[in-house]
Amino acid sequence: MFRKHMWRFLPMTLLLFVLTGCLGKENLTALDPKGPAAKWIYDNMILSLVIMTFVSVVVFVIFFMILVKFRRKDGDDALPKQVHGNMAMEITWTVIPVILLIILFIPTVSGTFKFHVNAVPEEHEGSVYIDVTGHQYWWQFDYVGEGFTAGQEVYIPVGEKVVFELNAEDVIHSFWVPALGGKIDTIPGVTNALWLQAEKPGVYQGKCAELCGPSHALMDFKVIALERDEYDAWVADMQGVEAEQTAVNAEAGYDVFQDKGCISCHAVGGEGLGTGPALSNFGDRKTLAGVHDIDDDEKLAAWIRDPQSLKQGAKMPPPEKEISNDEMDALIEYLRSLQVRGADKPY
Ligand code: HEC
Ligand SMILES: [Cu+2]
């Protein structure tokens, strides 16, 4: 019976490979920690794995010993010695699990207090405070003290505590950068907080970890960790962004950007409203809308003409006014010119 249906497990097993393939994204793993919070989680994972392995080995060894030793022998119908209510055994199998649980309890609880700074973020002196807002399906990062806003990618200095205070605009999302730390929900009307620290400069993949709508799986973001001096330079550059950038003669595109109403949702520098991601450094982005190939002009044009085709349920509507091909070229040139990390920059 069981054998007959064995084949049914095959698709499941194959599915498992496919699903793990989805997690093959760079850095999107908790098994290669790059910061103290992630390290703590990883160490706890290993500790519980060791304890579980120990318990399993002991249980299975005893189980098989008993199978062999107390097997009913031919002609022996006598009841074996009964152990119900045996005090020594009762104490043994109560005390050992209690000890094991205490070993797990101490690092778990102490780390929870150390890394999740809910309600008392002020007590955790962070070098940088960043307000995070989860939106269907993108992330907003407000550098409150520095006075600017960034979308999709959050820059932090390396080797320093960065305190994130998290909220959501619409539904519950969850902020997760597996290489740097644990997940925390972003909830409308509630402020959660945690701190993260990156040990080395690099790009760390982040993801929304709470089912939040049709494009939940596309709600990616990146943490970009820079050395302190590079980070400071980046902050200064972000503060200096002007909406009308002329670096690559993109004025024509700037006009289209204004004329087609993009500016009513996308802030650039101090200009515009911000119900969509700020585009001040769009030209530095590593992905389009958090997930798509950024270098592909056709994809960018497709996004602008019909965002839903690339991200179902995205809150960016198709443009009200027709955009001609020439206008589109100018618009794309303008968007790409919005960079603060030029090739001449050390970061
Ligand atoms: C009603 C508000 C609204 C208008 C108008 C609007 N957008 Fe958007 N836009 C959004 C939102 C919201 C997102 C984020 C979508 C997501 O990733 O889920 C977005 C995302 C984008 C992105 C991707 C940003 C990134 O960080 O990768 C680009 C580029 C963009 N919009 C360009 C434009 C252009 C060009 C126009 C004008 C033709 C425009 N938008 C008009 C709301 C708007
Ligand atoms: Cu989400």
mmCIF file of N, CA, C and O in Angstrom, residues 138-231:
data_model
loop_
_atom_site.group_PDB
_atom_site.id
_atom_site.type_symbol
_atom_site.label_atom_id
_atom_site.label_comp_id
_atom_site.label_asym_id
_atom_site.label_seq_id
_atom_site.Cartn_x
_atom_site.Cartn_y
_atom_site.Cartn_z
ATOM 1 N N TRP A 138 7.087 47.975 -1.321
ATOM 2 C CA TRP A 138 8.414 48.599 -1.340
ATOM 3 C C TRP A 138 8.721 49.157 0.046
ATOM 4 O O TRP A 138 7.853 49.261 0.908
ATOM 5 N N TRP A 139 9.982 49.503 0.221
ATOM 6 C CA TRP A 139 10.434 49.954 1.547
ATOM 7 C C TRP A 139 10.900 51.397 1.493
ATOM 8 O O TRP A 139 11.599 51.799 0.576
ATOM 9 N N GLN A 140 10.511 52.128 2.507
ATOM 10 C CA GLN A 140 10.912 53.535 2.617
ATOM 11 C C GLN A 140 11.844 53.683 3.821
ATOM 12 O O GLN A 140 11.564 53.162 4.900
ATOM 13 N N PHE A 141 12.956 54.377 3.606
ATOM 14 C CA PHE A 141 13.933 54.570 4.680
ATOM 15 C C PHE A 141 14.134 56.062 4.909
ATOM 16 O O PHE A 141 14.683 56.752 4.045
ATOM 17 N N ASP A 142 13.678 56.543 6.052
ATOM 18 C CA ASP A 142 13.829 57.964 6.367
ATOM 19 C C ASP A 142 15.011 58.160 7.300
ATOM 20 O O ASP A 142 15.045 57.606 8.403
ATOM 21 N N TYR A 143 15.960 58.945 6.825
ATOM 22 C CA TYR A 143 17.099 59.324 7.665
ATOM 23 C C TYR A 143 16.677 60.599 8.383
ATOM 24 O O TYR A 143 16.890 61.701 7.887
ATOM 25 N N VAL A 144 16.029 60.408 9.526
ATOM 26 C CA VAL A 144 15.341 61.518 10.173
ATOM 27 C C VAL A 144 16.330 62.620 10.553
ATOM 28 O O VAL A 144 16.143 63.784 10.203
ATOM 29 N N GLY A 145 17.395 62.248 11.229
ATOM 30 C CA GLY A 145 18.368 63.240 11.665
ATOM 31 C C GLY A 145 19.043 63.930 10.488
ATOM 32 O O GLY A 145 19.364 65.126 10.548
ATOM 33 N N GLU A 146 19.243 63.198 9.417
ATOM 34 C CA GLU A 146 19.985 63.742 8.277
ATOM 35 C C GLU A 146 19.069 64.495 7.318
ATOM 36 O O GLU A 146 19.541 65.247 6.470
ATOM 37 N N GLY A 147 17.762 64.243 7.433
ATOM 38 C CA GLY A 147 16.810 65.036 6.672
ATOM 39 C C GLY A 147 16.619 64.617 5.224
ATOM 40 O O GLY A 147 16.390 65.458 4.368
ATOM 41 N N PHE A 148 16.718 63.345 4.927
ATOM 42 C CA PHE A 148 16.341 62.918 3.572
ATOM 43 C C PHE A 148 15.727 61.536 3.626
ATOM 44 O O PHE A 148 15.725 60.869 4.665
ATOM 45 N N THR A 149 15.209 61.129 2.491
ATOM 46 C CA THR A 149 14.510 59.859 2.440
ATOM 47 C C THR A 149 15.064 59.007 1.305
ATOM 48 O O THR A 149 15.516 59.559 0.299
ATOM 49 N N ALA A 150 15.062 57.705 1.494
ATOM 50 C CA ALA A 150 15.573 56.815 0.449
ATOM 51 C C ALA A 150 14.581 55.672 0.251
ATOM 52 O O ALA A 150 13.843 55.325 1.167
ATOM 53 N N GLY A 151 14.569 55.111 -0.940
ATOM 54 C CA GLY A 151 13.649 54.004 -1.214
ATOM 55 C C GLY A 151 14.418 52.761 -1.602
ATOM 56 O O GLY A 151 15.482 52.840 -2.212
ATOM 57 N N GLN A 152 13.899 51.617 -1.225
ATOM 58 C CA GLN A 152 14.398 50.290 -1.671
ATOM 59 C C GLN A 152 15.774 49.882 -1.148
ATOM 60 O O GLN A 152 16.030 48.713 -0.931
ATOM 61 N N GLU A 153 16.676 50.820 -1.001
ATOM 62 C CA GLU A 153 18.029 50.463 -0.568
ATOM 63 C C GLU A 153 18.409 51.340 0.614
ATOM 64 O O GLU A 153 18.254 52.558 0.564
ATOM 65 N N VAL A 154 18.904 50.700 1.673
ATOM 66 C CA VAL A 154 19.249 51.472 2.867
ATOM 67 C C VAL A 154 20.755 51.380 3.106
ATOM 68 O O VAL A 154 21.325 50.289 3.153
ATOM 69 N N TYR A 155 21.387 52.529 3.177
ATOM 70 C CA TYR A 155 22.835 52.594 3.386
ATOM 71 C C TYR A 155 23.123 52.725 4.874
ATOM 72 O O TYR A 155 22.463 53.494 5.573
ATOM 73 N N ILE A 156 24.098 51.978 5.345
ATOM 74 C CA ILE A 156 24.478 52.060 6.762
ATOM 75 C C ILE A 156 26.002 52.052 6.873
ATOM 76 O O ILE A 156 26.691 51.569 5.980
ATOM 77 N N PRO A 157 26.518 52.603 7.971
ATOM 78 C CA PRO A 157 27.959 52.521 8.189
ATOM 79 C C PRO A 157 28.329 51.148 8.754
ATOM 80 O O PRO A 157 27.570 50.566 9.531
ATOM 81 N N VAL A 158 29.482 50.655 8.379
ATOM 82 C CA VAL A 158 29.948 49.337 8.819
ATOM 83 C C VAL A 158 30.388 49.373 10.280
ATOM 84 O O VAL A 158 30.859 50.401 10.766
ATOM 85 N N GLY A 159 30.185 48.256 10.984
ATOM 86 C CA GLY A 159 30.732 48.118 12.333
ATOM 87 C C GLY A 159 30.070 48.973 13.391
ATOM 88 O O GLY A 159 30.600 49.120 14.489
ATOM 89 N N GLU A 160 28.902 49.542 13.088
ATOM 90 C CA GLU A 160 28.218 50.381 14.076
ATOM 91 C C GLU A 160 26.783 49.905 14.225
ATOM 92 O O GLU A 160 26.188 49.380 13.291
ATOM 93 N N LYS A 161 26.253 50.139 15.426
ATOM 94 C CA LYS A 161 24.855 49.808 15.667
ATOM 95 C C LYS A 161 23.969 50.765 14.885
ATOM 96 O O LYS A 161 24.099 51.976 15.017
ATOM 97 N N VAL A 162 23.073 50.207 14.115
ATOM 98 C CA VAL A 162 22.111 51.055 13.418
ATOM 99 C C VAL A 162 20.732 50.685 13.944
ATOM 100 O O VAL A 162 20.330 49.520 13.887
ATOM 101 N N VAL A 163 20.037 51.686 14.497
ATOM 102 C CA VAL A 163 18.717 51.408 15.064
ATOM 103 C C VAL A 163 17.650 51.688 14.010
ATOM 104 O O VAL A 163 17.609 52.763 13.422
ATOM 105 N N PHE A 164 16.830 50.677 13.780
ATOM 106 C CA PHE A 164 15.722 50.823 12.840
ATOM 107 C C PHE A 164 14.429 50.927 13.638
ATOM 108 O O PHE A 164 14.149 50.070 14.476
ATOM 109 N N GLU A 165 13.662 51.972 13.372
ATOM 110 C CA GLU A 165 12.326 52.072 13.972
ATOM 111 C C GLU A 165 11.323 51.821 12.860
ATOM 112 O O GLU A 165 11.348 52.502 11.833
ATOM 113 N N LEU A 166 10.481 50.827 13.080
ATOM 114 C CA LEU A 166 9.700 50.313 11.954
ATOM 115 C C LEU A 166 8.199 50.501 12.097
ATOM 116 O O LEU A 166 7.638 50.280 13.167
ATOM 117 N N ASN A 167 7.602 50.876 10.983
ATOM 118 C CA ASN A 167 6.172 51.083 10.865
ATOM 119 C C ASN A 167 5.695 50.513 9.548
ATOM 120 O O ASN A 167 6.508 50.186 8.706
ATOM 121 N N ALA A 168 4.366 50.476 9.365
ATOM 122 C CA ALA A 168 3.854 50.126 8.043
ATOM 123 C C ALA A 168 2.775 51.113 7.657
ATOM 124 O O ALA A 168 2.123 51.717 8.516
ATOM 125 N N GLU A 169 2.605 51.270 6.358
ATOM 126 C CA GLU A 169 1.662 52.246 5.831
ATOM 127 C C GLU A 169 0.275 51.616 5.659
ATOM 128 O O GLU A 169 -0.727 52.232 5.943
ATOM 129 N N ASP A 170 0.259 50.356 5.205
ATOM 130 C CA ASP A 170 -1.012 49.777 4.787
ATOM 131 C C ASP A 170 -1.366 48.498 5.540
ATOM 132 O O ASP A 170 -2.323 48.452 6.283
ATOM 133 N N VAL A 171 -0.572 47.453 5.343
ATOM 134 C CA VAL A 171 -0.848 46.177 6.011
ATOM 135 C C VAL A 171 0.421 45.773 6.766
ATOM 136 O O VAL A 171 1.424 46.485 6.714
ATOM 137 N N ILE A 172 0.379 44.641 7.438
ATOM 138 C CA ILE A 172 1.561 44.202 8.179
ATOM 139 C C ILE A 172 2.594 43.626 7.218
ATOM 140 O O ILE A 172 2.277 42.802 6.355
ATOM 141 N N HIS A 173 3.820 44.104 7.342
ATOM 142 C CA HIS A 173 4.946 43.535 6.619
ATOM 143 C C HIS A 173 5.958 43.054 7.652
ATOM 144 O O HIS A 173 5.761 43.238 8.849
ATOM 145 N N SER A 174 7.038 42.455 7.178
ATOM 146 C CA SER A 174 8.069 42.044 8.120
ATOM 147 C C SER A 174 9.440 42.315 7.518
ATOM 148 O O SER A 174 9.724 41.949 6.378
ATOM 149 N N PHE A 175 10.255 42.967 8.292
ATOM 150 C CA PHE A 175 11.565 43.450 7.859
ATOM 151 C C PHE A 175 12.591 42.370 8.192
ATOM 152 O O PHE A 175 12.751 42.005 9.352
ATOM 153 N N TRP A 176 13.277 41.867 7.158
ATOM 154 C CA TRP A 176 14.200 40.748 7.422
ATOM 155 C C TRP A 176 15.429 40.837 6.540
ATOM 156 O O TRP A 176 15.332 40.855 5.315
ATOM 157 N N VAL A 177 16.579 40.900 7.176
ATOM 158 C CA VAL A 177 17.863 40.839 6.466
ATOM 159 C C VAL A 177 18.603 39.642 7.065
ATOM 160 O O VAL A 177 19.318 39.774 8.055
ATOM 161 N N PRO A 178 18.411 38.466 6.474
ATOM 162 C CA PRO A 178 18.900 37.237 7.117
ATOM 163 C C PRO A 178 20.374 37.260 7.491
ATOM 164 O O PRO A 178 20.755 36.712 8.522
ATOM 165 N N ALA A 179 21.209 37.895 6.676
ATOM 166 C CA ALA A 179 22.639 37.875 6.982
ATOM 167 C C ALA A 179 22.981 38.774 8.168
ATOM 168 O O ALA A 179 24.057 38.646 8.753
ATOM 169 N N LEU A 180 22.071 39.671 8.520
ATOM 170 C CA LEU A 180 22.385 40.630 9.589
ATOM 171 C C LEU A 180 21.587 40.424 10.865
ATOM 172 O O LEU A 180 21.996 40.880 11.934
ATOM 173 N N GLY A 181 20.421 39.793 10.792
ATOM 174 C CA GLY A 181 19.660 39.640 12.033
ATOM 175 C C GLY A 181 18.309 39.001 11.828
ATOM 176 O O GLY A 181 18.022 38.449 10.767
ATOM 177 N N GLY A 182 17.483 39.127 12.864
ATOM 178 C CA GLY A 182 16.180 38.462 12.852
ATOM 179 C C GLY A 182 15.112 39.296 12.181
ATOM 180 O O GLY A 182 15.345 40.425 11.766
ATOM 181 N N LYS A 183 13.930 38.699 12.093
ATOM 182 C CA LYS A 183 12.805 39.395 11.482
ATOM 183 C C LYS A 183 12.108 40.261 12.515
ATOM 184 O O LYS A 183 12.098 39.930 13.686
ATOM 185 N N ILE A 184 11.491 41.338 12.043
ATOM 186 C CA ILE A 184 10.591 42.051 12.934
ATOM 187 C C ILE A 184 9.428 42.594 12.109
ATOM 188 O O ILE A 184 9.616 43.096 11.008
ATOM 189 N N ASP A 185 8.217 42.466 12.653
ATOM 190 C CA ASP A 185 7.035 42.913 11.921
ATOM 191 C C ASP A 185 6.983 44.429 11.843
ATOM 192 O O ASP A 185 7.376 45.116 12.784
ATOM 193 N N THR A 186 6.489 44.929 10.728
ATOM 194 C CA THR A 186 6.169 46.350 10.648
ATOM 195 C C THR A 186 4.652 46.417 10.601
ATOM 196 O O THR A 186 4.016 45.788 9.757
ATOM 197 N N ILE A 187 4.087 47.154 11.555
ATOM 198 C CA ILE A 187 2.643 47.119 11.775
ATOM 199 C C ILE A 187 2.095 48.547 11.717
ATOM 200 O O ILE A 187 2.658 49.446 12.351
ATOM 201 N N PRO A 188 1.022 48.774 10.940
ATOM 202 C CA PRO A 188 0.459 50.130 10.897
ATOM 203 C C PRO A 188 0.083 50.595 12.308
ATOM 204 O O PRO A 188 -0.550 49.852 13.059
ATOM 205 N N GLY A 189 0.504 51.785 12.669
ATOM 206 C CA GLY A 189 0.121 52.346 13.965
ATOM 207 C C GLY A 189 0.971 51.895 15.137
ATOM 208 O O GLY A 189 0.756 52.324 16.263
ATOM 209 N N VAL A 190 1.922 50.994 14.882
ATOM 210 C CA VAL A 190 2.769 50.507 15.978
ATOM 211 C C VAL A 190 4.219 50.746 15.573
ATOM 212 O O VAL A 190 4.578 50.565 14.414
ATOM 213 N N THR A 191 5.049 51.178 16.508
ATOM 214 C CA THR A 191 6.461 51.326 16.175
ATOM 215 C C THR A 191 7.253 50.208 16.831
ATOM 216 O O THR A 191 7.268 50.081 18.053
ATOM 217 N N ASN A 192 7.850 49.381 16.007
ATOM 218 C CA ASN A 192 8.765 48.361 16.495
ATOM 219 C C ASN A 192 10.188 48.845 16.265
ATOM 220 O O ASN A 192 10.410 49.757 15.480
ATOM 221 N N ALA A 193 11.128 48.225 16.934
ATOM 222 C CA ALA A 193 12.506 48.648 16.712
ATOM 223 C C ALA A 193 13.457 47.466 16.859
ATOM 224 O O ALA A 193 13.176 46.512 17.586
ATOM 225 N N LEU A 194 14.554 47.528 16.135
ATOM 226 C CA LEU A 194 15.641 46.588 16.352
ATOM 227 C C LEU A 194 16.922 47.244 15.864
ATOM 228 O O LEU A 194 16.880 48.258 15.185
ATOM 229 N N TRP A 195 18.047 46.698 16.297
ATOM 230 C CA TRP A 195 19.284 47.238 15.730
ATOM 231 C C TRP A 195 20.031 46.145 15.009
ATOM 232 O O TRP A 195 19.961 44.968 15.354
ATOM 233 N N LEU A 196 20.734 46.573 13.968
ATOM 234 C CA LEU A 196 21.543 45.656 13.173
ATOM 235 C C LEU A 196 22.930 46.250 13.042
ATOM 236 O O LEU A 196 23.120 47.458 13.161
ATOM 237 N N GLN A 197 23.858 45.379 12.801
ATOM 238 C CA GLN A 197 25.227 45.839 12.588
ATOM 239 C C GLN A 197 25.860 44.935 11.549
ATOM 240 O O GLN A 197 25.721 43.714 11.619
ATOM 241 N N ALA A 198 26.533 45.545 10.585
ATOM 242 C CA ALA A 198 27.223 44.752 9.562
ATOM 243 C C ALA A 198 28.709 44.780 9.864
ATOM 244 O O ALA A 198 29.271 45.841 10.126
ATOM 245 N N GLU A 199 29.316 43.610 9.841
ATOM 246 C CA GLU A 199 30.744 43.560 10.171
ATOM 247 C C GLU A 199 31.630 44.013 9.022
ATOM 248 O O GLU A 199 32.692 44.565 9.241
ATOM 249 N N LYS A 200 31.160 43.730 7.816
ATOM 250 C CA LYS A 200 31.991 44.059 6.648
ATOM 251 C C LYS A 200 31.189 44.879 5.648
ATOM 252 O O LYS A 200 29.975 44.721 5.563
ATOM 253 N N PRO A 201 31.870 45.710 4.852
ATOM 254 C CA PRO A 201 31.142 46.415 3.800
ATOM 255 C C PRO A 201 30.553 45.404 2.825
ATOM 256 O O PRO A 201 31.131 44.323 2.622
ATOM 257 N N GLY A 202 29.426 45.737 2.256
ATOM 258 C CA GLY A 202 28.820 44.815 1.301
ATOM 259 C C GLY A 202 27.354 45.118 1.097
ATOM 260 O O GLY A 202 26.803 46.030 1.705
ATOM 261 N N VAL A 203 26.755 44.312 0.238
ATOM 262 C CA VAL A 203 25.333 44.448 -0.044
ATOM 263 C C VAL A 203 24.619 43.246 0.560
ATOM 264 O O VAL A 203 24.971 42.104 0.271
ATOM 265 N N TYR A 204 23.667 43.517 1.409
ATOM 266 C CA TYR A 204 22.953 42.439 2.083
ATOM 267 C C TYR A 204 21.494 42.446 1.637
ATOM 268 O O TYR A 204 20.823 43.467 1.695
ATOM 269 N N GLN A 205 21.050 41.295 1.203
ATOM 270 C CA GLN A 205 19.706 41.164 0.656
ATOM 271 C C GLN A 205 18.671 41.148 1.776
ATOM 272 O O GLN A 205 18.836 40.440 2.774
ATOM 273 N N GLY A 206 17.620 41.935 1.613
ATOM 274 C CA GLY A 206 16.528 41.934 2.583
ATOM 275 C C GLY A 206 15.230 41.543 1.912
ATOM 276 O O GLY A 206 15.117 41.598 0.686
ATOM 277 N N LYS A 207 14.253 41.168 2.731
ATOM 278 C CA LYS A 207 13.011 40.660 2.175
ATOM 279 C C LYS A 207 11.856 40.916 3.133
ATOM 280 O O LYS A 207 12.046 40.914 4.340
ATOM 281 N N CYS A 208 10.681 41.121 2.555
ATOM 282 C CA CYS A 208 9.495 41.168 3.402
ATOM 283 C C CYS A 208 9.146 39.729 3.768
ATOM 284 O O CYS A 208 9.064 38.866 2.911
ATOM 285 N N ALA A 209 8.966 39.484 5.065
ATOM 286 C CA ALA A 209 8.752 38.108 5.515
ATOM 287 C C ALA A 209 7.340 37.903 6.063
ATOM 288 O O ALA A 209 7.115 37.056 6.914
ATOM 289 N N GLU A 210 6.395 38.702 5.584
ATOM 290 C CA GLU A 210 5.015 38.550 6.048
ATOM 291 C C GLU A 210 4.121 38.675 4.824
ATOM 292 O O GLU A 210 4.175 39.703 4.136
ATOM 293 N N LEU A 211 3.333 37.652 4.565
ATOM 294 C CA LEU A 211 2.463 37.685 3.382
ATOM 295 C C LEU A 211 1.613 38.950 3.404
ATOM 296 O O LEU A 211 0.858 39.176 4.335
ATOM 297 N N CYS A 212 1.788 39.802 2.378
ATOM 298 C CA CYS A 212 1.158 41.130 2.444
ATOM 299 C C CYS A 212 0.379 41.458 1.190
ATOM 300 O O CYS A 212 -0.082 42.584 1.034
ATOM 301 N N GLY A 213 0.196 40.515 0.290
ATOM 302 C CA GLY A 213 -0.561 40.776 -0.935
ATOM 303 C C GLY A 213 0.059 40.045 -2.107
ATOM 304 O O GLY A 213 1.044 39.331 -1.942
ATOM 305 N N PRO A 214 -0.515 40.239 -3.315
ATOM 306 C CA PRO A 214 -0.069 39.453 -4.463
ATOM 307 C C PRO A 214 1.421 39.582 -4.792
ATOM 308 O O PRO A 214 2.015 38.633 -5.291
ATOM 309 N N SER A 215 2.027 40.745 -4.520
ATOM 310 C CA SER A 215 3.439 40.876 -4.863
ATOM 311 C C SER A 215 4.351 40.800 -3.642
ATOM 312 O O SER A 215 5.482 41.292 -3.659
ATOM 313 N N HIS A 216 3.848 40.161 -2.604
ATOM 314 C CA HIS A 216 4.663 39.992 -1.392
ATOM 315 C C HIS A 216 6.048 39.435 -1.697
ATOM 316 O O HIS A 216 7.066 39.901 -1.187
ATOM 317 N N ALA A 217 6.075 38.421 -2.586
ATOM 318 C CA ALA A 217 7.348 37.754 -2.872
ATOM 319 C C ALA A 217 8.321 38.674 -3.602
ATOM 320 O O ALA A 217 9.505 38.364 -3.700
ATOM 321 N N LEU A 218 7.829 39.800 -4.109
ATOM 322 C CA LEU A 218 8.707 40.714 -4.847
ATOM 323 C C LEU A 218 9.111 41.910 -3.991
ATOM 324 O O LEU A 218 9.664 42.884 -4.487
ATOM 325 N N MET A 219 8.824 41.840 -2.705
ATOM 326 C CA MET A 219 9.080 42.998 -1.844
ATOM 327 C C MET A 219 10.475 42.902 -1.234
ATOM 328 O O MET A 219 10.647 42.731 -0.041
ATOM 329 N N ASP A 220 11.466 43.005 -2.102
ATOM 330 C CA ASP A 220 12.862 42.881 -1.666
ATOM 331 C C ASP A 220 13.469 44.254 -1.400
ATOM 332 O O ASP A 220 12.991 45.259 -1.902
ATOM 333 N N PHE A 221 14.529 44.258 -0.640
ATOM 334 C CA PHE A 221 15.291 45.499 -0.476
ATOM 335 C C PHE A 221 16.746 45.123 -0.226
ATOM 336 O O PHE A 221 17.079 43.940 -0.163
ATOM 337 N N LYS A 222 17.589 46.142 -0.122
ATOM 338 C CA LYS A 222 19.003 45.862 0.107
ATOM 339 C C LYS A 222 19.550 46.748 1.193
ATOM 340 O O LYS A 222 19.165 47.908 1.306
ATOM 341 N N VAL A 223 20.446 46.183 1.989
ATOM 342 C CA VAL A 223 21.206 46.976 2.949
ATOM 343 C C VAL A 223 22.604 47.108 2.367
ATOM 344 O O VAL A 223 23.231 46.103 2.026
ATOM 345 N N ILE A 224 23.064 48.339 2.232
ATOM 346 C CA ILE A 224 24.381 48.558 1.660
ATOM 347 C C ILE A 224 25.266 49.152 2.746
ATOM 348 O O ILE A 224 25.024 50.266 3.214
ATOM 349 N N ALA A 225 26.244 48.380 3.174
ATOM 350 C CA ALA A 225 27.101 48.814 4.275
ATOM 351 C C ALA A 225 28.391 49.398 3.715
ATOM 352 O O ALA A 225 29.081 48.765 2.911
ATOM 353 N N LEU A 226 28.692 50.624 4.127
ATOM 354 C CA LEU A 226 29.891 51.331 3.665
ATOM 355 C C LEU A 226 30.772 51.668 4.862
ATOM 356 O O LEU A 226 30.275 51.784 5.988
ATOM 357 N N GLU A 227 32.052 51.842 4.615
ATOM 358 C CA GLU A 227 32.938 52.352 5.659
ATOM 359 C C GLU A 227 32.422 53.718 6.103
ATOM 360 O O GLU A 227 31.793 54.438 5.326
ATOM 361 N N ARG A 228 32.734 54.086 7.352
ATOM 362 C CA ARG A 228 32.158 55.305 7.911
ATOM 363 C C ARG A 228 32.383 56.540 7.028
ATOM 364 O O ARG A 228 31.465 57.332 6.804
ATOM 365 N N ASP A 229 33.613 56.743 6.534
ATOM 366 C CA ASP A 229 33.867 57.966 5.761
ATOM 367 C C ASP A 229 33.097 57.955 4.440
ATOM 368 O O ASP A 229 32.575 58.979 3.996
ATOM 369 N N GLU A 230 32.965 56.771 3.847
ATOM 370 C CA GLU A 230 32.181 56.674 2.617
ATOM 371 C C GLU A 230 30.709 56.916 2.891
ATOM 372 O O GLU A 230 30.010 57.567 2.115
ATOM 373 N N TYR A 231 30.274 56.383 4.035
ATOM 374 C CA TYR A 231 28.882 56.590 4.428
ATOM 375 C C TYR A 231 28.605 58.080 4.620
ATOM 376 O O TYR A 231 27.597 58.602 4.136
#
